[in-house]
PDB file of N, CA and C in Angstrom:
ATOM      1  N   MET A   1      18.884  51.774   7.637  1.00 54.00           N
ATOM      2  CA  MET A   1      17.729  51.078   7.159  1.00 54.00           C
ATOM      3  C   MET A   1      18.173  49.790   6.476  1.00 54.00           C
ATOM      4  N   MET A   2      17.509  48.670   6.839  1.00 55.00           N
ATOM      5  CA  MET A   2      17.857  47.386   6.244  1.00 55.00           C
ATOM      6  C   MET A   2      17.006  47.152   5.009  1.00 55.00           C
ATOM      7  N   ARG A   3      17.595  46.555   4.059  1.00 56.00           N
ATOM      8  CA  ARG A   3      16.878  46.248   2.823  1.00 56.00           C
ATOM      9  C   ARG A   3      16.855  44.736   2.651  1.00 56.00           C
ATOM     10  N   TYR A   4      15.684  44.201   2.371  1.00 54.00           N
ATOM     11  CA  TYR A   4      15.531  42.770   2.141  1.00 54.00           C
ATOM     12  C   TYR A   4      15.152  42.546   0.694  1.00 54.00           C
ATOM     13  N   ASP A   5      15.956  41.756   0.003  1.00 58.00           N
ATOM     14  CA  ASP A   5      15.652  41.431  -1.387  1.00 58.00           C
ATOM     15  C   ASP A   5      14.599  40.339  -1.502  1.00 58.00           C
ATOM     16  N   ARG A   6      14.444  39.561  -0.472  1.00 54.00           N
ATOM     17  CA  ARG A   6      13.454  38.490  -0.493  1.00 54.00           C
ATOM     18  C   ARG A   6      12.788  38.426   0.874  1.00 54.00           C
ATOM     19  N   PRO A   7      11.595  37.894   0.917  1.00 53.00           N
ATOM     20  CA  PRO A   7      10.908  37.823   2.208  1.00 53.00           C
ATOM     21  C   PRO A   7      11.634  36.854   3.146  1.00 53.00           C
ATOM     22  N   MET A   8      11.535  37.169   4.420  1.00 51.00           N
ATOM     23  CA  MET A   8      12.162  36.312   5.414  1.00 51.00           C
ATOM     24  C   MET A   8      11.382  35.004   5.503  1.00 51.00           C
ATOM     25  N   ALA A   9      12.102  33.925   5.703  1.00 52.00           N
ATOM     26  CA  ALA A   9      11.461  32.614   5.813  1.00 52.00           C
ATOM     27  C   ALA A   9      10.761  32.506   7.160  1.00 52.00           C
ATOM     28  N   MET A  10       9.573  31.964   7.115  1.00 51.00           N
ATOM     29  CA  MET A  10       8.827  31.726   8.341  1.00 51.00           C
ATOM     30  C   MET A  10       9.271  30.393   8.919  1.00 51.00           C
ATOM     31  N   PRO A  11       9.303  30.263  10.244  1.00 54.00           N
ATOM     32  CA  PRO A  11       9.677  28.977  10.826  1.00 54.00           C
ATOM     33  C   PRO A  11       8.663  27.900  10.445  1.00 54.00           C
ATOM     34  N   VAL A  12       9.149  26.726  10.216  1.00 49.00           N
ATOM     35  CA  VAL A  12       8.305  25.611   9.809  1.00 49.00           C
ATOM     36  C   VAL A  12       8.039  24.739  11.017  1.00 49.00           C
ATOM     37  N   ASP A  13       6.788  24.423  11.242  1.00 51.00           N
ATOM     38  CA  ASP A  13       6.412  23.535  12.328  1.00 51.00           C
ATOM     39  C   ASP A  13       6.607  22.099  11.850  1.00 51.00           C
ATOM     40  N   ARG A  14       7.612  21.445  12.376  1.00 49.00           N
ATOM     41  CA  ARG A  14       7.915  20.086  11.955  1.00 49.00           C
ATOM     42  C   ARG A  14       7.373  19.046  12.931  1.00 49.00           C
ATOM     43  N   SER A  15       6.560  19.469  13.872  1.00 52.00           N
ATOM     44  CA  SER A  15       5.982  18.506  14.808  1.00 52.00           C
ATOM     45  C   SER A  15       4.954  17.661  14.071  1.00 52.00           C
ATOM     46  N   ASN A  16       4.853  16.440  14.481  1.00 54.00           N
ATOM     47  CA  ASN A  16       3.907  15.518  13.851  1.00 54.00           C
ATOM     48  C   ASN A  16       2.553  15.680  14.525  1.00 54.00           C
ATOM     49  N   SER A  17       1.608  16.300  13.846  1.00 51.00           N
ATOM     50  CA  SER A  17       0.299  16.573  14.444  1.00 51.00           C
ATOM     51  C   SER A  17      -0.476  15.289  14.700  1.00 51.00           C
ATOM     52  N   ARG A  18      -0.176  14.202  13.988  1.00 52.00           N
ATOM     53  CA  ARG A  18      -0.881  12.944  14.198  1.00 52.00           C
ATOM     54  C   ARG A  18      -0.516  12.284  15.519  1.00 52.00           C
ATOM     55  N   SER A  19       0.631  12.663  16.092  1.00 49.00           N
ATOM     56  CA  SER A  19       1.036  12.041  17.342  1.00 49.00           C
ATOM     57  C   SER A  19       0.295  12.634  18.537  1.00 49.00           C
ATOM     58  N   GLU A  20      -0.400  13.733  18.345  1.00 54.00           N
ATOM     59  CA  GLU A  20      -1.162  14.323  19.437  1.00 54.00           C
ATOM     60  C   GLU A  20      -2.403  13.483  19.705  1.00 54.00           C
ATOM     61  N   ARG A  21      -2.789  13.419  20.938  1.00 55.00           N
ATOM     62  CA  ARG A  21      -3.989  12.666  21.292  1.00 55.00           C
ATOM     63  C   ARG A  21      -5.224  13.443  20.839  1.00 55.00           C
ATOM     64  N   PRO A  22      -6.203  12.743  20.288  1.00 54.00           N
ATOM     65  CA  PRO A  22      -7.409  13.447  19.843  1.00 54.00           C
ATOM     66  C   PRO A  22      -8.182  14.000  21.033  1.00 54.00           C
ATOM     67  N   PRO A  23      -8.928  15.066  20.833  1.00 56.00           N
ATOM     68  CA  PRO A  23      -9.725  15.603  21.940  1.00 56.00           C
ATOM     69  C   PRO A  23     -10.768  14.596  22.374  1.00 56.00           C
ATOM     70  N   LYS A  24     -11.119  14.651  23.645  1.00 61.00           N
ATOM     71  CA  LYS A  24     -12.075  13.683  24.185  1.00 61.00           C
ATOM     72  C   LYS A  24     -13.503  14.145  23.974  1.00 61.00           C
ATOM     73  N   ALA A  25     -13.853  14.437  22.749  1.00 67.00           N
ATOM     74  CA  ALA A  25     -15.218  14.819  22.420  1.00 67.00           C
ATOM     75  C   ALA A  25     -15.959  13.569  21.966  1.00 67.00           C
ATOM     76  N   PRO A  26     -17.125  13.275  22.542  1.00 65.00           N
ATOM     77  CA  PRO A  26     -17.832  12.046  22.181  1.00 65.00           C
ATOM     78  C   PRO A  26     -18.246  11.988  20.712  1.00 65.00           C
ATOM     79  N   ASP A  27     -18.366  13.129  20.056  1.00 77.00           N
ATOM     80  CA  ASP A  27     -18.789  13.125  18.666  1.00 77.00           C
ATOM     81  C   ASP A  27     -17.610  13.168  17.697  1.00 77.00           C
ATOM     82  N   ARG A  28     -16.393  13.083  18.207  1.00 82.00           N
ATOM     83  CA  ARG A  28     -15.187  13.107  17.375  1.00 82.00           C
ATOM     84  C   ARG A  28     -15.105  11.826  16.565  1.00 82.00           C
ATOM     85  N   LEU A  29     -14.836  11.946  15.268  1.00 93.00           N
ATOM     86  CA  LEU A  29     -14.645  10.794  14.395  1.00 93.00           C
ATOM     87  C   LEU A  29     -13.169  10.630  14.090  1.00 93.00           C
ATOM     88  N   LEU A  30     -12.712   9.398  14.143  1.00 95.00           N
ATOM     89  CA  LEU A  30     -11.320   9.082  13.861  1.00 95.00           C
ATOM     90  C   LEU A  30     -11.239   8.220  12.607  1.00 95.00           C
ATOM     91  N   SER A  31     -10.242   8.453  11.801  1.00 96.00           N
ATOM     92  CA  SER A  31      -9.970   7.564  10.677  1.00 96.00           C
ATOM     93  C   SER A  31      -9.186   6.365  11.220  1.00 96.00           C
ATOM     94  N   ALA A  32      -8.992   5.354  10.392  1.00 95.00           N
ATOM     95  CA  ALA A  32      -8.192   4.204  10.806  1.00 95.00           C
ATOM     96  C   ALA A  32      -6.772   4.656  11.143  1.00 95.00           C
ATOM     97  N   GLN A  33      -6.246   5.601  10.376  1.00 96.00           N
ATOM     98  CA  GLN A  33      -4.895   6.117  10.639  1.00 96.00           C
ATOM     99  C   GLN A  33      -4.856   6.879  11.964  1.00 96.00           C
ATOM    100  N   ASP A  34      -5.887   7.702  12.244  1.00 95.00           N
ATOM    101  CA  ASP A  34      -5.948   8.418  13.523  1.00 95.00           C
ATOM    102  C   ASP A  34      -5.959   7.443  14.692  1.00 95.00           C
ATOM    103  N   LEU A  35      -6.766   6.383  14.566  1.00 96.00           N
ATOM    104  CA  LEU A  35      -6.853   5.385  15.630  1.00 96.00           C
ATOM    105  C   LEU A  35      -5.527   4.654  15.800  1.00 96.00           C
ATOM    106  N   ALA A  36      -4.897   4.294  14.701  1.00 96.00           N
ATOM    107  CA  ALA A  36      -3.600   3.621  14.763  1.00 96.00           C
ATOM    108  C   ALA A  36      -2.565   4.522  15.434  1.00 96.00           C
ATOM    109  N   ASP A  37      -2.558   5.792  15.092  1.00 96.00           N
ATOM    110  CA  ASP A  37      -1.622   6.738  15.702  1.00 96.00           C
ATOM    111  C   ASP A  37      -1.891   6.875  17.195  1.00 96.00           C
ATOM    112  N   TYR A  38      -3.154   6.954  17.565  1.00 94.00           N
ATOM    113  CA  TYR A  38      -3.514   7.098  18.972  1.00 94.00           C
ATOM    114  C   TYR A  38      -3.079   5.881  19.780  1.00 94.00           C
ATOM    115  N   LEU A  39      -3.315   4.684  19.236  1.00 95.00           N
ATOM    116  CA  LEU A  39      -2.963   3.454  19.930  1.00 95.00           C
ATOM    117  C   LEU A  39      -1.498   3.056  19.725  1.00 95.00           C
ATOM    118  N   GLU A  40      -0.793   3.828  18.889  1.00 96.00           N
ATOM    119  CA  GLU A  40       0.601   3.567  18.557  1.00 96.00           C
ATOM    120  C   GLU A  40       0.779   2.159  17.988  1.00 96.00           C
ATOM    121  N   LEU A  41      -0.055   1.856  16.993  1.00 96.00           N
ATOM    122  CA  LEU A  41      -0.042   0.576  16.294  1.00 96.00           C
ATOM    123  C   LEU A  41       0.024   0.820  14.795  1.00 96.00           C
ATOM    124  N   PRO A  42       0.448  -0.179  14.034  1.00 97.00           N
ATOM    125  CA  PRO A  42       0.365  -0.042  12.575  1.00 97.00           C
ATOM    126  C   PRO A  42      -1.096  -0.004  12.126  1.00 97.00           C
ATOM    127  N   VAL A  43      -1.375   0.739  11.095  1.00 96.00           N
ATOM    128  CA  VAL A  43      -2.746   0.829  10.595  1.00 96.00           C
ATOM    129  C   VAL A  43      -3.227  -0.542  10.100  1.00 96.00           C
ATOM    130  N   ALA A  44      -2.315  -1.396   9.671  1.00 96.00           N
ATOM    131  CA  ALA A  44      -2.690  -2.750   9.239  1.00 96.00           C
ATOM    132  C   ALA A  44      -3.322  -3.534  10.385  1.00 96.00           C
ATOM    133  N   THR A  45      -2.890  -3.273  11.620  1.00 96.00           N
ATOM    134  CA  THR A  45      -3.490  -3.932  12.781  1.00 96.00           C
ATOM    135  C   THR A  45      -4.946  -3.518  12.935  1.00 96.00           C
ATOM    136  N   ILE A  46      -5.249  -2.266  12.714  1.00 96.00           N
ATOM    137  CA  ILE A  46      -6.632  -1.777  12.825  1.00 96.00           C
ATOM    138  C   ILE A  46      -7.516  -2.487  11.799  1.00 96.00           C
ATOM    139  N   TYR A  47      -7.034  -2.586  10.559  1.00 95.00           N
ATOM    140  CA  TYR A  47      -7.800  -3.270   9.515  1.00 95.00           C
ATOM    141  C   TYR A  47      -7.927  -4.769   9.805  1.00 95.00           C
ATOM    142  N   ALA A  48      -6.881  -5.381  10.352  1.00 96.00           N
ATOM    143  CA  ALA A  48      -6.944  -6.807  10.706  1.00 96.00           C
ATOM    144  C   ALA A  48      -7.963  -7.038  11.811  1.00 96.00           C
ATOM    145  N   TRP A  49      -7.986  -6.160  12.809  1.00 95.00           N
ATOM    146  CA  TRP A  49      -8.989  -6.275  13.871  1.00 95.00           C
ATOM    147  C   TRP A  49     -10.386  -6.184  13.295  1.00 95.00           C
ATOM    148  N   ARG A  50     -10.587  -5.262  12.378  1.00 93.00           N
ATOM    149  CA  ARG A  50     -11.922  -5.092  11.783  1.00 93.00           C
ATOM    150  C   ARG A  50     -12.317  -6.352  11.022  1.00 93.00           C
ATOM    151  N   TYR A  51     -11.391  -6.916  10.277  1.00 94.00           N
ATOM    152  CA  TYR A  51     -11.655  -8.129   9.505  1.00 94.00           C
ATOM    153  C   TYR A  51     -12.035  -9.288  10.424  1.00 94.00           C
ATOM    154  N   ARG A  52     -11.369  -9.396  11.580  1.00 95.00           N
ATOM    155  CA  ARG A  52     -11.620 -10.478  12.529  1.00 95.00           C
ATOM    156  C   ARG A  52     -12.741 -10.167  13.517  1.00 95.00           C
ATOM    157  N   GLY A  53     -13.324  -8.972  13.429  1.00 93.00           N
ATOM    158  CA  GLY A  53     -14.401  -8.599  14.347  1.00 93.00           C
ATOM    159  C   GLY A  53     -13.895  -8.208  15.725  1.00 93.00           C
ATOM    160  N   GLN A  54     -12.653  -7.773  15.812  1.00 93.00           N
ATOM    161  CA  GLN A  54     -12.069  -7.331  17.080  1.00 93.00           C
ATOM    162  C   GLN A  54     -11.921  -5.813  17.038  1.00 93.00           C
ATOM    163  N   GLY A  55     -11.412  -5.262  18.109  1.00 94.00           N
ATOM    164  CA  GLY A  55     -11.159  -3.822  18.131  1.00 94.00           C
ATOM    165  C   GLY A  55     -12.421  -3.020  18.344  1.00 94.00           C
ATOM    166  N   PRO A  56     -12.286  -1.702  18.357  1.00 95.00           N
ATOM    167  CA  PRO A  56     -13.457  -0.842  18.564  1.00 95.00           C
ATOM    168  C   PRO A  56     -14.421  -0.928  17.388  1.00 95.00           C
ATOM    169  N   ARG A  57     -15.669  -0.663  17.683  1.00 94.00           N
ATOM    170  CA  ARG A  57     -16.702  -0.677  16.645  1.00 94.00           C
ATOM    171  C   ARG A  57     -16.474   0.489  15.695  1.00 94.00           C
ATOM    172  N   GLY A  58     -16.459   0.200  14.417  1.00 94.00           N
ATOM    173  CA  GLY A  58     -16.286   1.223  13.392  1.00 94.00           C
ATOM    174  C   GLY A  58     -17.403   1.151  12.374  1.00 94.00           C
ATOM    175  N   PHE A  59     -17.403   2.094  11.467  1.00 95.00           N
ATOM    176  CA  PHE A  59     -18.428   2.107  10.419  1.00 95.00           C
ATOM    177  C   PHE A  59     -17.842   2.698   9.155  1.00 95.00           C
ATOM    178  N   ARG A  60     -18.491   2.408   8.059  1.00 93.00           N
ATOM    179  CA  ARG A  60     -18.078   2.940   6.764  1.00 93.00           C
ATOM    180  C   ARG A  60     -18.878   4.202   6.460  1.00 93.00           C
ATOM    181  N   ALA A  61     -18.166   5.229   6.059  1.00 91.00           N
ATOM    182  CA  ALA A  61     -18.777   6.457   5.547  1.00 91.00           C
ATOM    183  C   ALA A  61     -18.341   6.514   4.085  1.00 91.00           C
ATOM    184  N   GLY A  62     -19.173   5.966   3.217  1.00 93.00           N
ATOM    185  CA  GLY A  62     -18.757   5.800   1.830  1.00 93.00           C
ATOM    186  C   GLY A  62     -17.687   4.731   1.793  1.00 93.00           C
ATOM    187  N   ARG A  63     -16.542   5.051   1.263  1.00 93.00           N
ATOM    188  CA  ARG A  63     -15.449   4.076   1.246  1.00 93.00           C
ATOM    189  C   ARG A  63     -14.434   4.311   2.360  1.00 93.00           C
ATOM    190  N   HIS A  64     -14.759   5.194   3.278  1.00 93.00           N
ATOM    191  CA  HIS A  64     -13.861   5.535   4.374  1.00 93.00           C
ATOM    192  C   HIS A  64     -14.312   4.868   5.665  1.00 93.00           C
ATOM    193  N   LEU A  65     -13.359   4.364   6.415  1.00 94.00           N
ATOM    194  CA  LEU A  65     -13.618   3.741   7.704  1.00 94.00           C
ATOM    195  C   LEU A  65     -13.481   4.796   8.795  1.00 94.00           C
ATOM    196  N   ARG A  66     -14.462   4.863   9.675  1.00 96.00           N
ATOM    197  CA  ARG A  66     -14.444   5.851  10.759  1.00 96.00           C
ATOM    198  C   ARG A  66     -14.797   5.180  12.080  1.00 96.00           C
ATOM    199  N   TYR A  67     -14.272   5.755  13.141  1.00 96.00           N
ATOM    200  CA  TYR A  67     -14.534   5.299  14.502  1.00 96.00           C
ATOM    201  C   TYR A  67     -14.975   6.494  15.325  1.00 96.00           C
ATOM    202  N   ARG A  68     -16.010   6.301  16.153  1.00 93.00           N
ATOM    203  CA  ARG A  68     -16.424   7.359  17.077  1.00 93.00           C
ATOM    204  C   ARG A  68     -15.523   7.307  18.300  1.00 93.00           C
ATOM    205  N   TRP A  69     -15.102   8.463  18.766  1.00 92.00           N
ATOM    206  CA  TRP A  69     -14.223   8.549  19.932  1.00 92.00           C
ATOM    207  C   TRP A  69     -14.863   7.852  21.128  1.00 92.00           C
ATOM    208  N   LEU A  70     -16.164   8.018  21.303  1.00 91.00           N
ATOM    209  CA  LEU A  70     -16.870   7.396  22.424  1.00 91.00           C
ATOM    210  C   LEU A  70     -16.760   5.871  22.355  1.00 91.00           C
ATOM    211  N   ASP A  71     -16.888   5.292  21.154  1.00 92.00           N
ATOM    212  CA  ASP A  71     -16.753   3.846  20.988  1.00 92.00           C
ATOM    213  C   ASP A  71     -15.332   3.378  21.287  1.00 92.00           C
ATOM    214  N   VAL A  72     -14.349   4.180  20.911  1.00 94.00           N
ATOM    215  CA  VAL A  72     -12.950   3.837  21.186  1.00 94.00           C
ATOM    216  C   VAL A  72     -12.719   3.821  22.697  1.00 94.00           C
ATOM    217  N   GLU A  73     -13.209   4.835  23.400  1.00 92.00           N
ATOM    218  CA  GLU A  73     -13.056   4.873  24.859  1.00 92.00           C
ATOM    219  C   GLU A  73     -13.737   3.683  25.515  1.00 92.00           C
ATOM    220  N   HIS A  74     -14.926   3.337  25.035  1.00 93.00           N
ATOM    221  CA  HIS A  74     -15.670   2.200  25.578  1.00 93.00           C
ATOM    222  C   HIS A  74     -14.887   0.909  25.353  1.00 93.00           C
ATOM    223  N   TRP A  75     -14.325   0.728  24.174  1.00 94.00           N
ATOM    224  CA  TRP A  75     -13.552  -0.468  23.857  1.00 94.00           C
ATOM    225  C   TRP A  75     -12.305  -0.554  24.737  1.00 94.00           C
ATOM    226  N   ILE A  76     -11.626   0.565  24.930  1.00 93.00           N
ATOM    227  CA  ILE A  76     -10.431   0.569  25.775  1.00 93.00           C
ATOM    228  C   ILE A  76     -10.800   0.197  27.210  1.00 93.00           C
ATOM    229  N   SER A  77     -11.894   0.729  27.715  1.00 92.00           N
ATOM    230  CA  SER A  77     -12.352   0.399  29.072  1.00 92.00           C
ATOM    231  C   SER A  77     -12.621  -1.100  29.198  1.00 92.00           C
ATOM    232  N   GLY A  78     -13.255  -1.660  28.164  1.00 91.00           N
ATOM    233  CA  GLY A  78     -13.518  -3.095  28.154  1.00 91.00           C
ATOM    234  C   GLY A  78     -12.252  -3.921  28.139  1.00 91.00           C
ATOM    235  N   GLN A  79     -11.247  -3.468  27.414  1.00 89.00           N
ATOM    236  CA  GLN A  79      -9.967  -4.168  27.380  1.00 89.00           C
ATOM    237  C   GLN A  79      -9.298  -4.150  28.740  1.00 89.00           C
ATOM    238  N   LEU A  80      -9.386  -3.043  29.437  1.00 88.00           N
ATOM    239  CA  LEU A  80      -8.772  -2.931  30.755  1.00 88.00           C
ATOM    240  C   LEU A  80      -9.476  -3.839  31.758  1.00 88.00           C
ATOM    241  N   GLU A  81     -10.787  -4.017  31.628  1.00 85.00           N
ATOM    242  CA  GLU A  81     -11.536  -4.876  32.532  1.00 85.00           C
ATOM    243  C   GLU A  81     -11.257  -6.355  32.260  1.00 85.00           C
ATOM    244  N   GLN A  82     -11.085  -6.716  30.986  1.00 81.00           N
ATOM    245  CA  GLN A  82     -10.859  -8.110  30.620  1.00 81.00           C
ATOM    246  C   GLN A  82      -9.454  -8.581  30.942  1.00 81.00           C
ATOM    247  N   LYS A  83      -8.481  -7.720  30.717  1.00 66.00           N
ATOM    248  CA  LYS A  83      -7.084  -8.104  30.857  1.00 66.00           C
ATOM    249  C   LYS A  83      -6.378  -7.176  31.836  1.00 66.00           C
ATOM    250  N   PRO A  84      -6.478  -7.443  33.133  1.00 60.00           N
ATOM    251  CA  PRO A  84      -5.799  -6.560  34.093  1.00 60.00           C
ATOM    252  C   PRO A  84      -4.284  -6.649  33.926  1.00 60.00           C
ATOM    253  N   LEU A  85      -3.616  -5.539  34.175  1.00 62.00           N
ATOM    254  CA  LEU A  85      -2.166  -5.499  34.068  1.00 62.00           C
ATOM    255  C   LEU A  85      -1.546  -6.287  35.215  1.00 62.00           C
ATOM    256  N   ASP A  86      -0.502  -7.018  34.949  1.00 60.00           N
ATOM    257  CA  ASP A  86       0.183  -7.786  35.999  1.00 60.00           C
ATOM    258  C   ASP A  86       1.150  -6.929  36.750  1.00 60.00           C
TER     259      ASP A  86
END
């Protein structure tokens, strides 16, 4: 019979959950950080786009900035139509 003086350590999930792509639910809300992670950009770029009136349409929920997943998809589609890849 084995005796344990202390509980065994559970494995720690060290994967970065922010690097996962958000689900494609039209009602999904993204924070500025979620959007930056999804687009693989600095969050400062997201705020700069908002200041200049560029980027996906966002809104304020109190003092928090949020983006609807549907608006992000629409904006990406528009970017692909405006600037075709060479």
